[in-house]
Structures are given as C-alpha cells and as structure tokens.
C-alpha cells in the first residue's frame, strides 16, 4: 500500500474510498481492474474474496470476470471439490430411490419403535447433512461464484422447506435437478422444473389436489398418503402466481387462484421402482375436466397441457418479468433497487423470452451496478456472512455440522425457511443486536482454530473436538486476512484492531463492522 | 370530547396528528400510573384455523362445512371444552380452561384485518405495520407504541424484547428493541461475556455509525438480560419442576414462555414483548381433536399457562394478545385441510381482561353470511382490540393512540369491552 493510499484509508471509510477510485463504467473493456473494483465485484458477484482472488480479478479485469461468471461451463470445478462432492452418499440418489427410502424408514419406525426410529433419524440426518455439505462446499469453494449465488437466490425464490414430511429427503434432489441447471438458462424451464419436482408438489400440497368427487382407488398411487384426496387444494396455485411469477399485485383474483388450482389437478407424485426418471406423475383420473375461466380466457379440458400452458403464460407475463427483475436487482444491487435498472432488466427478460443469463448480463454490466455507489452499504445476510468468512479464512471444510448449526442459530437455517416466500435479503430483516453478537461469537470461534470444521466427520463428536481444541486447522492470522480482504477492511478498523491482544486480532477482522457489510 | 369523536376527527384530519418525541410524555397530563403495565403479543404465522380454536359448535353451519375435521360437541369423544353453550375450546388447549373460568382469558371471534388480501405475507405485514392496505409504512406498531409509552419506574435499559433470532416487522422503527434468543441459549453466557473479548469488540464498533449504536445497545441488553435471568434462575428452576406435575416443560414455546416470564418479573423496565410461532398453514391433514393443528395448539396452551403461573401477581398488570394474519376457509378442502380465509379469533389474556366471554358479534356460518361465499366475515377490526388494550390497559392518551393506528376509522372503535375499567 502506498503512503497516499494509507492516508486515504485513515480518513475515509473504505467504501467511500472505493467510490472515489472507481472509474467510469465501460471506459476500457479489457483494462486491468483496481483493487477497489476487484473487491467490489468479488463482494457482489461472489461471496467475497478467497486468498488470491483480488489479484486474479485485478489482472483479468472486471469485464472479463463478469463474462466468465456468466459462463460457468468454461470453468470446471477443481478436482478436490469434485472428489469431495462425489464422496457424498445420498446427494445423487434418484427421486424414486429417495422417496422409497424415506417411506420405508417411516414404516419401519412405526413397526419397530426401538431400532426403527433410530434408523429413521440416522437416515434423515445423513440426507440433511449431505445436502447441506454439498451446498456449502460449492458456495465456499466453487470458482463459479455467480452460479452459487444464483442457486441461493432461485432456491429461495422457489422455496421448499426441509422440515415438511417427504421433503426431508428431497432438498439435494430439488436443488440439483430443479434449480441448479437453470439459473442461467430460461425462466420457463426453471419454473417448469420446480413445478414438476416432488419436493414442490408435496410442499405446497398440489399432489393431493383433485377434481371434486374424485375417489381414490383402494390401493395404488397413494402409498403413505394420509389425507383423503377428494377435492381441490389451492395452496400451490396461489403461490405460483403470488410468489413464483406475477407477484402479489400482478393482477389476478381469488377466482383465478381457484381456477388455476383446477387446471393443475392431477399433477402429483408417483415414484416408479428402479426408475431414474422424475417421480412426477400426471393422473388423468384426478384431473378436473370442466372448463375453467382463468385470467380472462376460457380453458377447455386438455389434461396436463392446461398446467403447462399456464406456466407458459405466467413465464411470459410482463408482471413476471418485472417481479423477477426487481427481486434480482434487490439481491445484487440494493434493498430498494433503481427503478430504471429494473425496467431495463424486465425489457431484456421480455425480449429474450426469459433468458436469465441475459437478464443477469443487463444487471451486471449496468452503470447502476458498476458504479459501485452502493458498495459497503449492505448488511450481509447470515448465509453470506458465514460463507464469506469461510472463503476469506480458507479453512478446509470436511464437517458441515458447526456451519449448519451456526446458520440455524443466526435465524437462517439452510433449507429451513418454513414458508414459501423464502428468506428476505434486506438490511431490516437481519440487522439487529443479536445478529452482531452472534457473528462476533462465530468469528471468534472460527479464528481460534477450535471450530471443528476440518476434523474427520466421525472422528469424534463436535463437543469433544471443541473441548480438546481440535478444529483440524491452525488458528487464523490477521495478516493473512488483511492480504485477502485488502482495503475492504478500513484503516480506522485496522488501527482499532492493532490495539487489541494479538490472539484476538483475526477474530476482530472477521467480526468487524467492515466485514459485516458489503 | 368522547373518544369516538376524537378518533373521528383524527381520522378525518390525518395530518393533524403530529408525531411527539418520546420525551414529550412529561409535558402531557399524566394519566394514572402506567408503570409496570405490560403487553405481550404472540403472532401465529401462517393463519391459524380460528374456527377450530374457539369452535362455534352451536352454529349448524360449522358441522355442515366440515365433514372430517370438525371438533365434536362438548361431552362427546374428542369434543370441544364448552365455553358458553355456543362456543367451545379446542381440547388441546385444556391447560387454559382454568384461566377462562377465572375470568382472565377472553376471545374476540370474527375479528381481523379489513384488507381482503389472502397473501400470508401482505396480511402479516399489514397486521404488524398497523396500516392495512398501505405498504409504504416503514415502522411497526409495537415500535411506535414503545415511543409513546412513558418509561417504566426504573429508567434506563431495554424496554422491549423480541424472542427469536430476527427482529420482526412489528418492531421495525427507531426505538431500540432487544432480541432474546429462543431456547436455552438465551440464558447462557457467550464468548463475548469474557471481558477481554467483549471489550475488544466494543472498541472496534465504537467508531462505526451504522452498527456502533446497535452493538452497544445489544451489549447492554444482553448484560441486563443475564442479570435479570440470574436473579430469576431459582424461580425458573422451580417453574420447570412444577409444570406438568414435575415433568420438564416440552422444548420450544413452553420453555421460551417461562423464560420470558422470568425475565419480565425480574425486570420491570421491560414493557413490551413479542414472540412468533409458525406452522399454522394447514392446507392438508389438519386433523381435529388430534393431528397437526392439535400438535401445534398443545404447546401453545401449555406455554401460556406456564407464562401465567410464572408471572404470578405480575399477571395482573400484563395483557397477552394472540393473533394471526387471517383465518381459514369455513369449508374444509379436499385434503382434510383448509385454505386461506378471512375472519379469525384473537385471544386476550391477563388480569385486566374482561375474560370468560367470547366477545364480538358472531356473523354466522350459513352460506349467505360468508365473506366472498367462503370465509368467516369480520365484525371486529383487529386494531380496535389493540387500541383498547393500549388505551385501557397501557393508559395511552388519545393523541398517542391516534399515532399508533393512523387512518383507523372511528366506527371501528366500537369494539366489545375487553379490558376492565
């Protein structure tokens, strides 16, 4: 750092310095980036810098970095990460296998309360932890950080809840099959994939929704089905319009909700033995064959196609383009995103028939985003805070439990939001007294080297590992963190930290107000 | 001027309602001594089925609409606990029956928000902002209320708590509110309680404008909480033993409620508290006397009973309001559940409550009386219930009351008398 830069840091908050140093957007396409620019995109496009990232982005330039992030297919995952992911037992199981295992475990627990219940708990725990492990490993270590942020965003947009029945088994499958492949693809494909996935069909009860008067056969499709399916359930139809597409003010009525629910009758779950295919099943017998009046037009009986047409129409609606654009801009730019940016994103959405890569390109190459004028103004969500801490620390992550526990304590358990609206990303939702204390506590534990993140998962229980101070990695050092985080930790903060005991300094870097913001 | 007239005027003039600073209290006429008066709000997120909480078993429309999820008449298997010969209480709420009989617990049936949204998220937002239909409201009514309450007898320290990891919308605003973690973590010391660690962080936060004051308030609140809980730990221990005939309280709400009571009893600076409970969105498999809804109601009833016991005489100065964003459809759906509806029941518990009565005008469940042909109609605006608690229990004067629920029309104040004079 030059003396001039150091002096600047001493008098200005780091991010004020950033906006001063920032050049006009798009001035020189292939130019190397300043440190401030590199930090900004790493904090906004990625979950913050890992060691070496700032230098890499400075060398490649911002434009090149953003373009690469929009094309994750160019950058394969590192071999070590691939190997770790491949080592997980349950995350690649088919929908059919997961549903069968889940139901068998539930039945066994009923029959034999002693061993059956324990086996069931073990299965749930393994499935839950491995889904969490897969998500965390990629969020922390994948070079394709935008993809990871979008997986978080879209999972949240199409939220399902791990705590509800069958969905205990399906989080990894849902993320892998319904979310991840489409986050830079077409919105209609993403919408369709969530609509067909058993996790969504179960979560919002559509699997039970049937035409009036339908009587289920004595045995058959509904193994384990508890409720008598004898009528309409409008839960999914409502959230499909309110949350997934048009938005609550998108111009539909209660009648449209009921009519869409009728169009979606018969969309249910039927796992087929030995099949790797989807457990989605359209059951014509459950379908309401009457004529519907939906969003101003008559829909005649066309079986499954009625639902597909509804998804087509919802994906294409201008209200959807606007709703989605506003949410993306809120996630990436500001709690109250600039209306002009949202409007341009919505135009791109409509012009490209919902090409999400192009919508993201409009966002990430916009003057509103690139100006960096919102840099350092946002308070990280617990998820972002924890992931960015792990990235900055470069601690090997073989045991996800302490991280999953931490996220739960901070009010953002992974796959744990009960309602279909997903977590909020605004400051107001997360900035409170307890949040700061919990983050400082986590930072202190992480920096001490005692958080059992890198111990072998079954080596010993987490509590004994903590008691013995065996986190499996060396305590963190403030200097290494400074090298990674650069000027995002201000001179003022560094001065305050320098006056504190050496053993606390790394914790103070990660627990500093500077690191809580981005 | 009568209250009604004043509110009418206030509603008409709107902008006349000048905001008063928190310290303006001393300049106004002191209305009795509100010190020690408390309000606890419990929000059931997800729209609880109020018809299966306080069940109109005397209304034939109830049984016609619910073939498999209806609760039985009093005295039958899985029947309701009779309240007044027309309404009955869900059997999972049996621990609350003594409070009803003792006149400390009352209900307002067919109450709710005048806004007709069936979105959980909008409806909760309106109920927490206190401004149905208006999305631009930045703060929550409990935060506004905090700004209008005179400070407790003992000054300084936190005056409002929220149990749970995030600050709810109802507390959004400029007045500081403390978070108390749910579960046993609330009372356990953390790494930051080590003076060297806590002080180092405090120095670090001292110079940050945005987070510094939040940090400082948090540290003080935590200290206050730890001291109060330490003072009450013997009581808490006793309570955990005494509940359920010696069995420990179940995890979750009953424990949190008992802890909250301990904190309130040992710290009379705290005037407001809020807790939220989720999982009431029963679209399928709702059950009746047993099942999903019963499993949610049971700990709620146990928790409220434990809270009341633990508060002891302090309950005379406390009102607990339980509410939910909207009710559910009168008719059950095809999956043994209910969809999003309209009117619901509010619960009011405490020493000042005119209990032992189901308040409110009952609109009836025959087809012609239903809202939109499907839902329980609303006859009492939720704000009139809350305004009455604020006025008659917290002794908030008129001008301040009008600030609490701006745009609240005067005719809505004609609520049943819930709070004893």
CSV table of N, CA and C in Angstrom, one decimal, chain A residues 262-328:
chain,number,residue,atom,x,y,z
A,262,UNK,N,-57.7,-25.7,-10.3
A,262,UNK,CA,-58.4,-26.8,-11.1
A,262,UNK,C,-57.6,-27.2,-12.3
A,263,UNK,N,-56.9,-26.3,-12.9
A,263,UNK,CA,-56.1,-26.6,-14.1
A,263,UNK,C,-55.0,-27.5,-13.7
A,264,UNK,N,-54.5,-27.4,-12.5
A,264,UNK,CA,-53.3,-28.2,-12.0
A,264,UNK,C,-53.7,-29.5,-11.3
A,265,UNK,N,-55.0,-29.8,-11.2
A,265,UNK,CA,-55.4,-31.1,-10.6
A,265,UNK,C,-54.8,-32.2,-11.4
A,266,UNK,N,-54.3,-33.2,-10.7
A,266,UNK,CA,-53.7,-34.4,-11.4
A,266,UNK,C,-52.2,-34.3,-11.4
A,267,UNK,N,-51.6,-33.1,-11.1
A,267,UNK,CA,-50.2,-33.0,-11.0
A,267,UNK,C,-49.7,-33.6,-9.7
A,268,UNK,N,-49.2,-34.8,-9.7
A,268,UNK,CA,-49.0,-35.5,-8.4
A,268,UNK,C,-47.7,-36.3,-8.4
A,269,UNK,N,-47.5,-37.1,-7.4
A,269,UNK,CA,-46.2,-37.8,-7.3
A,269,UNK,C,-46.5,-39.3,-7.4
A,270,UNK,N,-45.7,-40.0,-8.2
A,270,UNK,CA,-45.8,-41.5,-8.2
A,270,UNK,C,-44.4,-42.1,-8.5
A,271,UNK,N,-43.6,-42.4,-7.5
A,271,UNK,CA,-42.3,-42.9,-7.7
A,271,UNK,C,-42.4,-44.3,-8.4
A,272,UNK,N,-41.6,-44.5,-9.4
A,272,UNK,CA,-41.6,-45.8,-10.2
A,272,UNK,C,-40.3,-46.6,-9.9
A,273,UNK,N,-40.5,-47.8,-9.4
A,273,UNK,CA,-39.4,-48.6,-9.0
A,273,UNK,C,-38.3,-48.7,-10.0
A,274,UNK,N,-37.1,-48.5,-9.6
A,274,UNK,CA,-35.9,-48.6,-10.4
A,274,UNK,C,-35.8,-47.6,-11.5
A,275,UNK,N,-36.6,-46.6,-11.4
A,275,UNK,CA,-36.5,-45.5,-12.4
A,275,UNK,C,-35.6,-44.4,-12.0
A,276,UNK,N,-34.8,-43.9,-12.9
A,276,UNK,CA,-34.0,-42.7,-12.6
A,276,UNK,C,-34.8,-41.5,-13.0
A,277,UNK,N,-36.0,-41.7,-13.5
A,277,UNK,CA,-36.7,-40.6,-14.0
A,277,UNK,C,-37.4,-39.8,-12.9
A,278,UNK,N,-38.0,-38.7,-13.3
A,278,UNK,CA,-38.8,-37.9,-12.3
A,278,UNK,C,-39.9,-38.7,-11.7
A,279,UNK,N,-40.2,-38.4,-10.4
A,279,UNK,CA,-41.4,-39.1,-9.8
A,279,UNK,C,-42.7,-38.3,-10.0
A,280,UNK,N,-42.6,-37.3,-10.9
A,280,UNK,CA,-43.8,-36.5,-11.3
A,280,UNK,C,-44.7,-37.5,-12.0
A,281,UNK,N,-46.0,-37.3,-11.8
A,281,UNK,CA,-47.0,-38.1,-12.5
A,281,UNK,C,-48.2,-37.3,-12.7
A,282,UNK,N,-48.7,-37.3,-14.0
A,282,UNK,CA,-50.0,-36.7,-14.2
A,282,UNK,C,-51.0,-37.7,-14.2
A,283,UNK,N,-52.0,-37.6,-13.3
A,283,UNK,CA,-53.0,-38.6,-13.1
A,283,UNK,C,-54.3,-38.0,-13.7
A,284,UNK,N,-54.7,-38.5,-14.9
A,284,UNK,CA,-55.8,-38.0,-15.6
A,284,UNK,C,-57.1,-38.2,-14.7
A,285,UNK,N,-57.1,-39.3,-13.9
A,285,UNK,CA,-58.4,-39.6,-13.2
A,285,UNK,C,-58.6,-38.5,-12.1
A,286,UNK,N,-57.5,-37.8,-11.7
A,286,UNK,CA,-57.7,-36.8,-10.7
A,286,UNK,C,-58.0,-35.4,-11.3
A,287,UNK,N,-57.9,-35.3,-12.6
A,287,UNK,CA,-57.9,-34.0,-13.2
A,287,UNK,C,-59.4,-33.6,-13.3
A,288,UNK,N,-59.6,-32.3,-13.1
A,288,UNK,CA,-60.9,-31.6,-13.3
A,288,UNK,C,-61.1,-31.4,-14.7
A,289,UNK,N,-62.0,-32.0,-15.4
A,289,UNK,CA,-62.2,-31.9,-16.8
A,289,UNK,C,-63.1,-30.8,-17.3
A,290,UNK,N,-63.6,-30.1,-16.3
A,290,UNK,CA,-64.5,-29.0,-16.7
A,290,UNK,C,-63.8,-27.8,-17.3
A,291,UNK,N,-64.6,-26.9,-17.9
A,291,UNK,CA,-64.0,-25.7,-18.5
A,291,UNK,C,-63.7,-24.7,-17.4
A,292,UNK,N,-62.5,-24.0,-17.5
A,292,UNK,CA,-62.1,-23.1,-16.5
A,292,UNK,C,-62.1,-21.7,-17.1
A,293,UNK,N,-62.2,-20.7,-16.2
A,293,UNK,CA,-62.1,-19.3,-16.7
A,293,UNK,C,-60.9,-18.7,-15.9
A,294,UNK,N,-59.8,-18.6,-16.6
A,294,UNK,CA,-58.5,-18.2,-15.9
A,294,UNK,C,-57.9,-17.0,-16.6
A,295,UNK,N,-57.7,-16.0,-15.8
A,295,UNK,CA,-57.0,-14.7,-16.3
A,295,UNK,C,-57.7,-14.2,-17.6
A,296,UNK,N,-59.0,-14.3,-17.6
A,296,UNK,CA,-59.8,-13.7,-18.7
A,296,UNK,C,-60.0,-14.6,-19.9
A,297,UNK,N,-59.6,-15.8,-19.9
A,297,UNK,CA,-60.0,-16.6,-21.0
A,297,UNK,C,-60.4,-18.0,-20.6
A,298,UNK,N,-61.2,-18.6,-21.5
A,298,UNK,CA,-61.8,-19.9,-21.2
A,298,UNK,C,-60.7,-21.0,-21.5
A,299,UNK,N,-60.6,-22.0,-20.6
A,299,UNK,CA,-59.6,-23.1,-20.8
A,299,UNK,C,-60.5,-24.4,-20.8
A,300,UNK,N,-60.4,-25.0,-22.0
A,300,UNK,CA,-61.2,-26.3,-22.1
A,300,UNK,C,-60.3,-27.4,-21.6
A,301,UNK,N,-60.9,-28.6,-21.5
A,301,UNK,CA,-60.2,-29.7,-20.9
A,301,UNK,C,-59.0,-30.2,-21.8
A,302,UNK,N,-57.8,-30.1,-21.4
A,302,UNK,CA,-56.7,-30.6,-22.1
A,302,UNK,C,-55.7,-31.3,-21.2
A,303,UNK,N,-56.2,-31.8,-20.1
A,303,UNK,CA,-55.3,-32.6,-19.3
A,303,UNK,C,-54.1,-31.9,-18.8
A,304,UNK,N,-53.0,-32.5,-18.8
A,304,UNK,CA,-51.7,-31.9,-18.3
A,304,UNK,C,-51.4,-30.6,-19.0
A,305,UNK,N,-51.8,-30.6,-20.3
A,305,UNK,CA,-51.4,-29.4,-21.0
A,305,UNK,C,-51.9,-28.1,-20.4
A,306,UNK,N,-53.1,-28.2,-19.7
A,306,UNK,CA,-53.6,-26.9,-19.1
A,306,UNK,C,-52.6,-26.3,-18.2
A,307,UNK,N,-52.0,-27.1,-17.4
A,307,UNK,CA,-50.9,-26.6,-16.4
A,307,UNK,C,-49.7,-26.1,-17.2
A,308,UNK,N,-49.3,-26.8,-18.2
A,308,UNK,CA,-48.2,-26.4,-19.0
A,308,UNK,C,-48.4,-25.1,-19.7
A,309,UNK,N,-49.6,-24.9,-20.2
A,309,UNK,CA,-50.0,-23.6,-20.8
A,309,UNK,C,-50.0,-22.5,-19.8
A,310,UNK,N,-50.5,-22.8,-18.6
A,310,UNK,CA,-50.5,-21.8,-17.6
A,310,UNK,C,-49.1,-21.4,-17.2
A,311,UNK,N,-48.1,-22.3,-17.2
A,311,UNK,CA,-46.7,-22.0,-16.9
A,311,UNK,C,-46.2,-21.1,-18.0
A,312,UNK,N,-46.5,-21.5,-19.3
A,312,UNK,CA,-46.1,-20.7,-20.4
A,312,UNK,C,-46.5,-19.3,-20.3
A,313,UNK,N,-47.8,-19.1,-20.0
A,313,UNK,CA,-48.4,-17.8,-19.9
A,313,UNK,C,-47.8,-17.0,-18.7
A,314,UNK,N,-47.7,-17.6,-17.6
A,314,UNK,CA,-47.1,-16.9,-16.4
A,314,UNK,C,-45.7,-16.5,-16.7
A,315,UNK,N,-44.9,-17.4,-17.3
A,315,UNK,CA,-43.5,-17.1,-17.6
A,315,UNK,C,-43.3,-16.0,-18.6
A,316,UNK,N,-44.3,-15.8,-19.4
A,316,UNK,CA,-44.3,-14.7,-20.4
A,316,UNK,C,-44.9,-13.4,-20.0
A,317,UNK,N,-45.6,-13.4,-18.9
A,317,UNK,CA,-46.3,-12.2,-18.5
A,317,UNK,C,-45.4,-11.0,-18.1
A,318,UNK,N,-45.7,-9.8,-18.6
A,318,UNK,CA,-44.9,-8.7,-18.2
A,318,UNK,C,-44.7,-8.5,-16.7
A,319,UNK,N,-45.8,-8.8,-16.0
A,319,UNK,CA,-45.7,-8.7,-14.5
A,319,UNK,C,-44.6,-9.6,-13.9
A,320,UNK,N,-44.5,-10.8,-14.5
A,320,UNK,CA,-43.5,-11.7,-14.1
A,320,UNK,C,-42.1,-11.1,-14.4
A,321,UNK,N,-41.9,-10.6,-15.6
A,321,UNK,CA,-40.6,-10.1,-16.0
A,321,UNK,C,-40.2,-9.0,-14.9
A,322,UNK,N,-41.2,-8.2,-14.5
A,322,UNK,CA,-40.9,-7.1,-13.6
A,322,UNK,C,-40.6,-7.6,-12.2
A,323,UNK,N,-41.4,-8.5,-11.8
A,323,UNK,CA,-41.3,-9.1,-10.4
A,323,UNK,C,-39.9,-9.8,-10.3
A,324,UNK,N,-39.6,-10.6,-11.2
A,324,UNK,CA,-38.3,-11.3,-11.1
A,324,UNK,C,-37.1,-10.3,-11.2
A,325,UNK,N,-37.2,-9.3,-12.1
A,325,UNK,CA,-36.1,-8.4,-12.2
A,325,UNK,C,-35.9,-7.6,-11.0
A,326,UNK,N,-37.0,-7.2,-10.4
A,326,UNK,CA,-36.9,-6.4,-9.1
A,326,UNK,C,-36.3,-7.2,-8.0
A,327,UNK,N,-36.6,-8.5,-7.9
A,327,UNK,CA,-36.0,-9.3,-6.9
A,327,UNK,C,-34.5,-9.5,-7.1
A,328,UNK,N,-34.2,-9.8,-8.4
A,328,UNK,CA,-32.7,-10.0,-8.7
A,328,UNK,C,-32.0,-8.7,-8.4
